[in-house]
CSV table of C-alpha atoms (C1' of nucleotides) in Angstrom, one decimal:
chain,number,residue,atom,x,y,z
O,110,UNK,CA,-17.9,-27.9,19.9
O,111,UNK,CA,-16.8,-25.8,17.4
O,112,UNK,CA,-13.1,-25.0,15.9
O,113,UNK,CA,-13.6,-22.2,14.0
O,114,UNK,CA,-11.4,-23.4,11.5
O,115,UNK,CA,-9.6,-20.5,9.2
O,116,UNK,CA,-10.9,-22.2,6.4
O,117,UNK,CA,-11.4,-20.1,4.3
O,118,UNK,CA,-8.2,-17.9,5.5
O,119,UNK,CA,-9.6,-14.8,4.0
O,120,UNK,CA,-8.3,-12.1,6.1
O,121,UNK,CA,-9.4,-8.3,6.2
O,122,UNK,CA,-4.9,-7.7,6.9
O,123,UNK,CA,-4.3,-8.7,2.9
O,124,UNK,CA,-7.6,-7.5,1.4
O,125,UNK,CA,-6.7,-5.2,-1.0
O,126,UNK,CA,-10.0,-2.9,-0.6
O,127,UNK,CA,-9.6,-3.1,3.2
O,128,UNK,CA,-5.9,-1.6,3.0
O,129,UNK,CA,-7.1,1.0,0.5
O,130,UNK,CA,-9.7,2.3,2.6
O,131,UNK,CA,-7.5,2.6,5.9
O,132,UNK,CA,-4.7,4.5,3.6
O,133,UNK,CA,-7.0,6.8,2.3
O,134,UNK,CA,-8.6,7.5,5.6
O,135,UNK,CA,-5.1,8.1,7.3
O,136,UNK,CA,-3.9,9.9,4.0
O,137,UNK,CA,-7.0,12.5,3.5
O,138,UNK,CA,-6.8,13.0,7.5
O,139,UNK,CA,-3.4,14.7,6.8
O,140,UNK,CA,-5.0,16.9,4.6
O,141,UNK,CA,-7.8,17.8,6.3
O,142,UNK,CA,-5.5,19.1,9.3
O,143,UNK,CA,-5.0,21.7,7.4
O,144,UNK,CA,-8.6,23.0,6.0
O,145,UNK,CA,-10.6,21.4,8.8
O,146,UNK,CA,-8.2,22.2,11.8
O,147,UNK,CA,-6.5,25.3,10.2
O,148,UNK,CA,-9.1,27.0,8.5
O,149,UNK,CA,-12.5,25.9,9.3
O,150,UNK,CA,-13.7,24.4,6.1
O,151,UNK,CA,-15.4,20.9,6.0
O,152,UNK,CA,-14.4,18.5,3.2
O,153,UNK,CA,-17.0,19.7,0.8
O,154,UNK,CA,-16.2,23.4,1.4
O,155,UNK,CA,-12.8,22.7,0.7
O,156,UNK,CA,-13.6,20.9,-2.5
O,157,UNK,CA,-15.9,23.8,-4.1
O,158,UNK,CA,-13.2,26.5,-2.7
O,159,UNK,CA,-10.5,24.3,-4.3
O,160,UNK,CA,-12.2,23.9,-7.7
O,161,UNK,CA,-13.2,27.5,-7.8
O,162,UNK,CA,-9.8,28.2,-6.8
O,163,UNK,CA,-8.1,26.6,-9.7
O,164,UNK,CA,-10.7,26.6,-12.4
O,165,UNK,CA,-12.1,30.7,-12.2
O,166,UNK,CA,-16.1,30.9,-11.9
O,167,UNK,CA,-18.3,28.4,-12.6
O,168,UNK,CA,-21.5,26.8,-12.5
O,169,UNK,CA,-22.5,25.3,-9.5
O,170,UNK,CA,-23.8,22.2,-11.3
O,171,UNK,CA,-20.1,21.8,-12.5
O,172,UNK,CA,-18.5,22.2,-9.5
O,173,UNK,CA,-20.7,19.6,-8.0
O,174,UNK,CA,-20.3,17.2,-10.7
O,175,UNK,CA,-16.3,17.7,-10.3
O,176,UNK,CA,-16.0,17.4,-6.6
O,177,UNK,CA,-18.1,14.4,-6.2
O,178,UNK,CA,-21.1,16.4,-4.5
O,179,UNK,CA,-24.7,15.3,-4.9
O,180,UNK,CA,-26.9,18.4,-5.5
O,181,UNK,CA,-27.8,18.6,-1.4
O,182,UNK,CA,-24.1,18.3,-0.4
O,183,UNK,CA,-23.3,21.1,-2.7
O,184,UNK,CA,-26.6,23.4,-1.8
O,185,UNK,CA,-25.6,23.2,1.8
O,186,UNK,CA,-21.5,23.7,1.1
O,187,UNK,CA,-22.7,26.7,-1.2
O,188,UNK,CA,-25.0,28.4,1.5
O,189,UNK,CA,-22.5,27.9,4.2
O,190,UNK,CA,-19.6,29.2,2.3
O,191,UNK,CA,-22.0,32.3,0.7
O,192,UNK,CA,-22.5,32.9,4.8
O,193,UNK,CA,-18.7,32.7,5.6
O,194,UNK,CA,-18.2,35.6,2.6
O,195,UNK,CA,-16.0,32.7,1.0
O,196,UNK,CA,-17.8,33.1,-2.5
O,197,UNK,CA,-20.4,34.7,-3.9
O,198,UNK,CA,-23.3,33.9,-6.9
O,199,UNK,CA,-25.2,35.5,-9.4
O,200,UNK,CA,-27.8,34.1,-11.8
O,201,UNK,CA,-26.1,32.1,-15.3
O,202,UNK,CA,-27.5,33.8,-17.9
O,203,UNK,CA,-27.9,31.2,-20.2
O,204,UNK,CA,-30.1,28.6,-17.9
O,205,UNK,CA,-31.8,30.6,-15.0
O,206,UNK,CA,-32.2,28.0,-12.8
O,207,UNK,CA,-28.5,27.7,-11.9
O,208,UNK,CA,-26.1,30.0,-10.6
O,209,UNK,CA,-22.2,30.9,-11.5
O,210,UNK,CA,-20.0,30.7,-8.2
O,211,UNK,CA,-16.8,33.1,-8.0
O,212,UNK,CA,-14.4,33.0,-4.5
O,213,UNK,CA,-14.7,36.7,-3.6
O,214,UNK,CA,-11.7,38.3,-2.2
O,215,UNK,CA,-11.2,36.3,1.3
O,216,UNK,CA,-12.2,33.2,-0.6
O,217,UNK,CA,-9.2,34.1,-3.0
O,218,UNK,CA,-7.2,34.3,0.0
O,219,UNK,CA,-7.7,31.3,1.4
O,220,UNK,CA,-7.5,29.4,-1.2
O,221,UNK,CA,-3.9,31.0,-1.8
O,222,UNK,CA,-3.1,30.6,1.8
O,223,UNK,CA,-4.4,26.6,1.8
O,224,UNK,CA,-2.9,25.5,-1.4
O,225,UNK,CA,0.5,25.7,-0.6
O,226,UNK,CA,0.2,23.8,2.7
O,227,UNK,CA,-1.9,21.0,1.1
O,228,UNK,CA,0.5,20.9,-2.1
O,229,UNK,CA,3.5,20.3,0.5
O,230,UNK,CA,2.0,17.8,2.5
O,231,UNK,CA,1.3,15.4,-0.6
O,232,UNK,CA,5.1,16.0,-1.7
O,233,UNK,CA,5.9,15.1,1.8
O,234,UNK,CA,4.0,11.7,1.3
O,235,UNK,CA,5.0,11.2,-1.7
O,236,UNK,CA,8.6,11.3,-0.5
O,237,UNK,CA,8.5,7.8,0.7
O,238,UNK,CA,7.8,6.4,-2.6
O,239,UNK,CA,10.7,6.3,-5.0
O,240,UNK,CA,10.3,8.1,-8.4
O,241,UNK,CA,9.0,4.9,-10.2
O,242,UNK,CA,6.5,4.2,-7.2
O,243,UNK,CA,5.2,7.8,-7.5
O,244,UNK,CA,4.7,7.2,-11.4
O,245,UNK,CA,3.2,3.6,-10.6
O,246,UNK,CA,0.4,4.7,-8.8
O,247,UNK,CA,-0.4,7.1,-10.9
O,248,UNK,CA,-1.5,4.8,-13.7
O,249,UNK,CA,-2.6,2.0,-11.0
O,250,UNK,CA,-5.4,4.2,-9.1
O,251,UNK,CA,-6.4,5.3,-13.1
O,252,UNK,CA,-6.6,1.8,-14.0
O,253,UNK,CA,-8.5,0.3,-10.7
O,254,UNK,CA,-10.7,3.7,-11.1
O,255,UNK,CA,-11.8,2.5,-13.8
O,256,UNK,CA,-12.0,-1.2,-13.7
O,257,UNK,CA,-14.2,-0.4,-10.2
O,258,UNK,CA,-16.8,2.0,-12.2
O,259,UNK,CA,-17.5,-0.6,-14.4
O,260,UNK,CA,-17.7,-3.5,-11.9
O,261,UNK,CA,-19.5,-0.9,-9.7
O,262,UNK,CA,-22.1,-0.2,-12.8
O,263,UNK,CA,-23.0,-3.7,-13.2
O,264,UNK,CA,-23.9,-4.5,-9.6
M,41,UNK,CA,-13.2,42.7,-13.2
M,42,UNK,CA,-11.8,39.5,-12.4
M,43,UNK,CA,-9.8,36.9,-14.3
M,44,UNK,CA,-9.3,34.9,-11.6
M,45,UNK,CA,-5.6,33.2,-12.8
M,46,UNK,CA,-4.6,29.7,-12.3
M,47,UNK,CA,-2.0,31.3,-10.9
M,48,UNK,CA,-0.9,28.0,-8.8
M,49,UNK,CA,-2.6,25.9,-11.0
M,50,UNK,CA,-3.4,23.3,-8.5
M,51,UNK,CA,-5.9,21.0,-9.5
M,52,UNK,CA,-7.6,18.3,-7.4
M,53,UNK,CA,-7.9,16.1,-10.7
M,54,UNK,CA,-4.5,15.7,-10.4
M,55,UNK,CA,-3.7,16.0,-6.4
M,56,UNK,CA,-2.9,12.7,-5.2
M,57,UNK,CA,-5.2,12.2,-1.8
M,58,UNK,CA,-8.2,13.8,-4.0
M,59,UNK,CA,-7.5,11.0,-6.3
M,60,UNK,CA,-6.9,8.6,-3.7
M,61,UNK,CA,-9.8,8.7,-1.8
M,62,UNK,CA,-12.1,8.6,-5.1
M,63,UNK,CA,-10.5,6.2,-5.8
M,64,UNK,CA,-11.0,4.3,-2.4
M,65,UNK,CA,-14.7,5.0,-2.2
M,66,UNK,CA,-15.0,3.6,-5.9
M,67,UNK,CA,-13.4,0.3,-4.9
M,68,UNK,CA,-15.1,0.5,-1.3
M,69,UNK,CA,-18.6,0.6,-3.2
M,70,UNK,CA,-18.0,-2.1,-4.9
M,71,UNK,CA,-17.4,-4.4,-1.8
M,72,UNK,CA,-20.4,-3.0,0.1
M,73,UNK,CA,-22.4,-3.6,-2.8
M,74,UNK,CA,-21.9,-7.3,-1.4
M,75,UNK,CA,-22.7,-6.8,2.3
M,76,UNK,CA,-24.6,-3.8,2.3
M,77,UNK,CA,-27.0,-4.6,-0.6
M,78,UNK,CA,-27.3,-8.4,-0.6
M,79,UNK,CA,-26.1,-9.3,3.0
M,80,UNK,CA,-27.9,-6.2,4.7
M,81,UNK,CA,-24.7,-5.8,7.0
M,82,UNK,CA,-22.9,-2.2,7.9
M,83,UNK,CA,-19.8,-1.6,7.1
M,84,UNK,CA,-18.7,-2.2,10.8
M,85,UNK,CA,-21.0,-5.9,11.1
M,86,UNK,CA,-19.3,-6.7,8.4
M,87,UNK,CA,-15.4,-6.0,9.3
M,88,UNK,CA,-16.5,-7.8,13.0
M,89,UNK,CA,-18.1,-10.8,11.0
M,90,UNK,CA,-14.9,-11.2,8.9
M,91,UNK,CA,-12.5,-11.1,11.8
M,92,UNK,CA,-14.2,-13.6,13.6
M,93,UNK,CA,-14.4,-15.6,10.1
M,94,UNK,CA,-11.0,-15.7,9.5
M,95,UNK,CA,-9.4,-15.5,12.7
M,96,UNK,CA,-12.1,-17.6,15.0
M,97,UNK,CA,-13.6,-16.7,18.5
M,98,UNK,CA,-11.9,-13.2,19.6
M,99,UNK,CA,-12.2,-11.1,22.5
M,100,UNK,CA,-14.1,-7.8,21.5
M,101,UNK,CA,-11.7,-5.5,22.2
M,102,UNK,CA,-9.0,-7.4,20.1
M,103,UNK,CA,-12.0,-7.2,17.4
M,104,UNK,CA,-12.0,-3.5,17.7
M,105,UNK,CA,-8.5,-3.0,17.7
M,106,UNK,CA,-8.0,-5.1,13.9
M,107,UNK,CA,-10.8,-3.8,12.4
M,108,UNK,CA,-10.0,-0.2,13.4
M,109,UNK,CA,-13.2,0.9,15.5
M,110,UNK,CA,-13.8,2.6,18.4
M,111,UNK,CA,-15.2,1.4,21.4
M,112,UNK,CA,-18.5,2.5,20.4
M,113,UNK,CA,-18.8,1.3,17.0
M,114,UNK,CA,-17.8,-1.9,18.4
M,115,UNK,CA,-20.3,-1.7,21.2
M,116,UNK,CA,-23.0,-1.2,18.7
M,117,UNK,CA,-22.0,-3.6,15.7
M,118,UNK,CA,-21.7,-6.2,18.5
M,119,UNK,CA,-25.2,-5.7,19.8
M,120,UNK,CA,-26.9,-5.6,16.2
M,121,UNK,CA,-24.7,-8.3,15.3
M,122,UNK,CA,-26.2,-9.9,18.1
M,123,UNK,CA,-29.8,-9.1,17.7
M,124,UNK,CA,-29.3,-10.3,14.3
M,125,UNK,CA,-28.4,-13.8,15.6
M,126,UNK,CA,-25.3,-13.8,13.6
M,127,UNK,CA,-22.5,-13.4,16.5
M,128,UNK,CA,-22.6,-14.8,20.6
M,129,UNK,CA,-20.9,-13.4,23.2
M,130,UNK,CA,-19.5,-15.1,26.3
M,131,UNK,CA,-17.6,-13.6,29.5
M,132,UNK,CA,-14.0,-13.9,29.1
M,133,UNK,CA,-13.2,-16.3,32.0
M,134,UNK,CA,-9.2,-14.2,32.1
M,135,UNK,CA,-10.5,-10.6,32.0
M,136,UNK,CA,-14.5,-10.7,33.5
M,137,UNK,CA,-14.9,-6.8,32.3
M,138,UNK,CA,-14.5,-8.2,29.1
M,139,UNK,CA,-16.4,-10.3,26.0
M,140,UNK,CA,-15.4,-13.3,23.9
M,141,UNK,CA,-17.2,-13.2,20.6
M,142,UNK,CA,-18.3,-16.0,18.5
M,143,UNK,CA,-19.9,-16.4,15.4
M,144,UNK,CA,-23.7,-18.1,15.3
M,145,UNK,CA,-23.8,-21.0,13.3
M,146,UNK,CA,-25.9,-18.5,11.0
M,147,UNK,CA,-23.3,-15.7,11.3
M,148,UNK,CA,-20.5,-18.8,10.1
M,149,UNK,CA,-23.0,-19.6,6.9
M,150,UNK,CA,-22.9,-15.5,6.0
M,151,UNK,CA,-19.5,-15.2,6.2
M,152,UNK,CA,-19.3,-18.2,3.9
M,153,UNK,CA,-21.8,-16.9,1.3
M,154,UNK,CA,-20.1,-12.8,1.5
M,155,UNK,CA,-16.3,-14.2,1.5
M,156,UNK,CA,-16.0,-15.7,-2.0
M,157,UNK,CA,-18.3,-12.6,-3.6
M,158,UNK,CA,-15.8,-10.3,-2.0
M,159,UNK,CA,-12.8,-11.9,-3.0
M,160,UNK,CA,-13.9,-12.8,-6.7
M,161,UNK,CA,-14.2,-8.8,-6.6
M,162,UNK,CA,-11.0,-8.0,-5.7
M,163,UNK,CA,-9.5,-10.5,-8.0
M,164,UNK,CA,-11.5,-8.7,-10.9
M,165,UNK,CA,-10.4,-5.1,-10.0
M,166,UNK,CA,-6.4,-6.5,-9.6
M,167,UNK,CA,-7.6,-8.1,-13.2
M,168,UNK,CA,-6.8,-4.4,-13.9
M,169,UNK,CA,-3.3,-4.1,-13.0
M,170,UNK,CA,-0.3,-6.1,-14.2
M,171,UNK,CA,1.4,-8.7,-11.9
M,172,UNK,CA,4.4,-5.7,-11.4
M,173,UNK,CA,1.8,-2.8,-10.4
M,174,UNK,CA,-0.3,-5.5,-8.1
M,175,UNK,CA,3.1,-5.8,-6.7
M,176,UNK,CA,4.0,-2.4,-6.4
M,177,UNK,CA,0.5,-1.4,-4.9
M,178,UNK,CA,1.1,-3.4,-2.0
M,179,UNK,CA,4.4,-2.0,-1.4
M,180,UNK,CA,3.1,1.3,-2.1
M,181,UNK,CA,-0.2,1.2,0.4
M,182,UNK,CA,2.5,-0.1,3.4
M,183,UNK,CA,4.9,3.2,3.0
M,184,UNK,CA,2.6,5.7,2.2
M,185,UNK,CA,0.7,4.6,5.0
M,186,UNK,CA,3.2,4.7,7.4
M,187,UNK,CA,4.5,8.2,5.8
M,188,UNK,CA,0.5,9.6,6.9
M,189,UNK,CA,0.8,8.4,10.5
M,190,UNK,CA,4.4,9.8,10.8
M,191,UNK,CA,2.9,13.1,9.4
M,192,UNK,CA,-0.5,12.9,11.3
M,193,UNK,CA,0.9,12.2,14.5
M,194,UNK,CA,2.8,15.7,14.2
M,195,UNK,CA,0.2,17.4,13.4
L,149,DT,C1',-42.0,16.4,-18.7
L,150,DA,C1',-37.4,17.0,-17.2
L,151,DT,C1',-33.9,19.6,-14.7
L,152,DT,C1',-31.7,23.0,-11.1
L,153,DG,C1',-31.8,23.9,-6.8
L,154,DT,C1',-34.0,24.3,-1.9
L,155,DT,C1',-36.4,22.5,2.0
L,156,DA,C1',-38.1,18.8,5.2
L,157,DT,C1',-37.6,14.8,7.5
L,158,DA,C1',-35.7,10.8,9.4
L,159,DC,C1',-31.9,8.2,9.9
L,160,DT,C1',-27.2,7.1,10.6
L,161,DC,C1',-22.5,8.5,12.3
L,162,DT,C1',-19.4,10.8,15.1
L,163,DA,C1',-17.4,12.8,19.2
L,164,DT,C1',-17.5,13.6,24.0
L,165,DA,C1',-18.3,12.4,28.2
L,166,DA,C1',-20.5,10.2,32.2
L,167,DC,C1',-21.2,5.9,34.1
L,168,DT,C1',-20.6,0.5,35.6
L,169,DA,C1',-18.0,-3.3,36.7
L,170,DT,C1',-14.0,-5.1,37.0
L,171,DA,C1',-8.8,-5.0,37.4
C,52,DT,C1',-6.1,4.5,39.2
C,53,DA,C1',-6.8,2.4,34.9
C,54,DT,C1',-9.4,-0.5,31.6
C,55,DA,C1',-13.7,-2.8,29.0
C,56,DG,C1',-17.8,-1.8,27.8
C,57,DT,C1',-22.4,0.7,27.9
C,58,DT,C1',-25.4,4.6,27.7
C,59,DA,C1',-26.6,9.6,26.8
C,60,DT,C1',-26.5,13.4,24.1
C,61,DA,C1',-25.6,16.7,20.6
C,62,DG,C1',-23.8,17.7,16.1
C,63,DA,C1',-22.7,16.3,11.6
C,64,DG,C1',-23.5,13.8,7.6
C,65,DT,C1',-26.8,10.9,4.5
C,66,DA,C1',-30.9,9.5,1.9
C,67,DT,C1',-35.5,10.2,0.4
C,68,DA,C1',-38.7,12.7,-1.2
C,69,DA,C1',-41.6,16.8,-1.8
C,70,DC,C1',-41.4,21.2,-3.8
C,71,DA,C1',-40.5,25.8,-6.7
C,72,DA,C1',-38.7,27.8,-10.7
C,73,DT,C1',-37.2,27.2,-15.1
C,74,DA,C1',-36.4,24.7,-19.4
DNA sequence: TATTGTTATACTCTATAACTATA
DNA sequence: TATAGTTATAGAGTATAACAATA
């Protein structure tokens, strides 16, 4: 026979990581209503368009290294965004093997028509926290940030 | 020419669900590095193995329902879960459509070994916090949570 | 030799739906 | 009719590596 005793009592409920994961699934699904649903993008579209959008033209390397991308992500999010007339590239002169990205005219426009939408959705979440919450998890998801890219590093 | 202003100057670095789910797949890496790397378990084996850890011998679908899968995740982390020796299944005498799942006595021995790992990590990433923001996180994940269902739910 | 970026391949996930057996 | 669970299938995403062009 065996009675499965809760030993242990570990349970997934109270696991920090666990409850992270779930909010930031439910949390980024919010925001992907609007680029996915709204406006056809996936989430690494969105993330090149947005980075483009708010840093001007810039090297495709950088883009990837700022969104998170891994160098196949970003070749396929660059060659289905160059098809969508979203951006466009030319050669960087100073290292020909890459290439500048710049959001051509629609891309512009969507950006400026997404932005806005996204912006208020995260002050609409935001509105459940109170000011000192808000501030609080600013510095917590630095600190656990960084605390998990060390323990990450070490294995 | 084009100066492309930051016109809006929105900035993922600084948008909270960017941040937030970096952060969450940061801190999710660092838990699968125990079940994925050392354990060979998916992400979904592993949230079925820990239910049925903690919580003792469940019916599927109740499985399903805590750890937030579908009915076809949890069909298919059942039957490698199964193939894999580490869970049983038995008809459930009250609902015969349905599955009571167990863990083997060698599923029982993995959940002891992954359990403590996982939990030491956790402890060292709260390491990073202060007892206040530890405090606050969990108070913070509950009603931002429920602020992304309100809004998800409406679209 | 190393790096940027593309392509190929296989594998995993996801989403949808059809299907069964029970209820 | 509705539910628990399986199977089928197609599309998307992921990982690995081979490859071309450039450094």
């Amino acid at each position: 026979m065996d009675d499965h005793p809760p030993q242990a009592a570990f349970d997934l409920a109270c696991f920090m990581p666990y409850r992270l994961a779930v909010l930031a699934d439910d949390v980024s699904a919010t925001i992907a209503q609007v680029y996915v649903d709204r406006f056809d993008l996936s989430r690494d579209e969105w993330r090149v368009v947005a980075w483009l959008g708010s840093r001007g033209d810039l090297a495709a390397k950088a883009v990837a290294q700022s969104a998170g991308l891994d160098k196949m992500q970003m070749s396929r999010a660059v060659a289905r965004l160059e098809k969508k007339k979203l951006i466009a590239r030319r050669a960087d002169a100073e290292d020909r093997r890459g290439h500048i990205l710049t959001l051509t005219r629609q891309g512009r426009a969507l950006y400026d028509k997404i932005t806005p939408l996204t912006r208020a959705r995260e002050a609409y979440l935001l509105a459940a926290l109170t000011e000192e919450e808000a501030a609080a998890l600013d510095t917590i998801i630095d600190k656990l940030r960084a605390q998990a890219l060390e323990l990450k590093s070490r294995g």
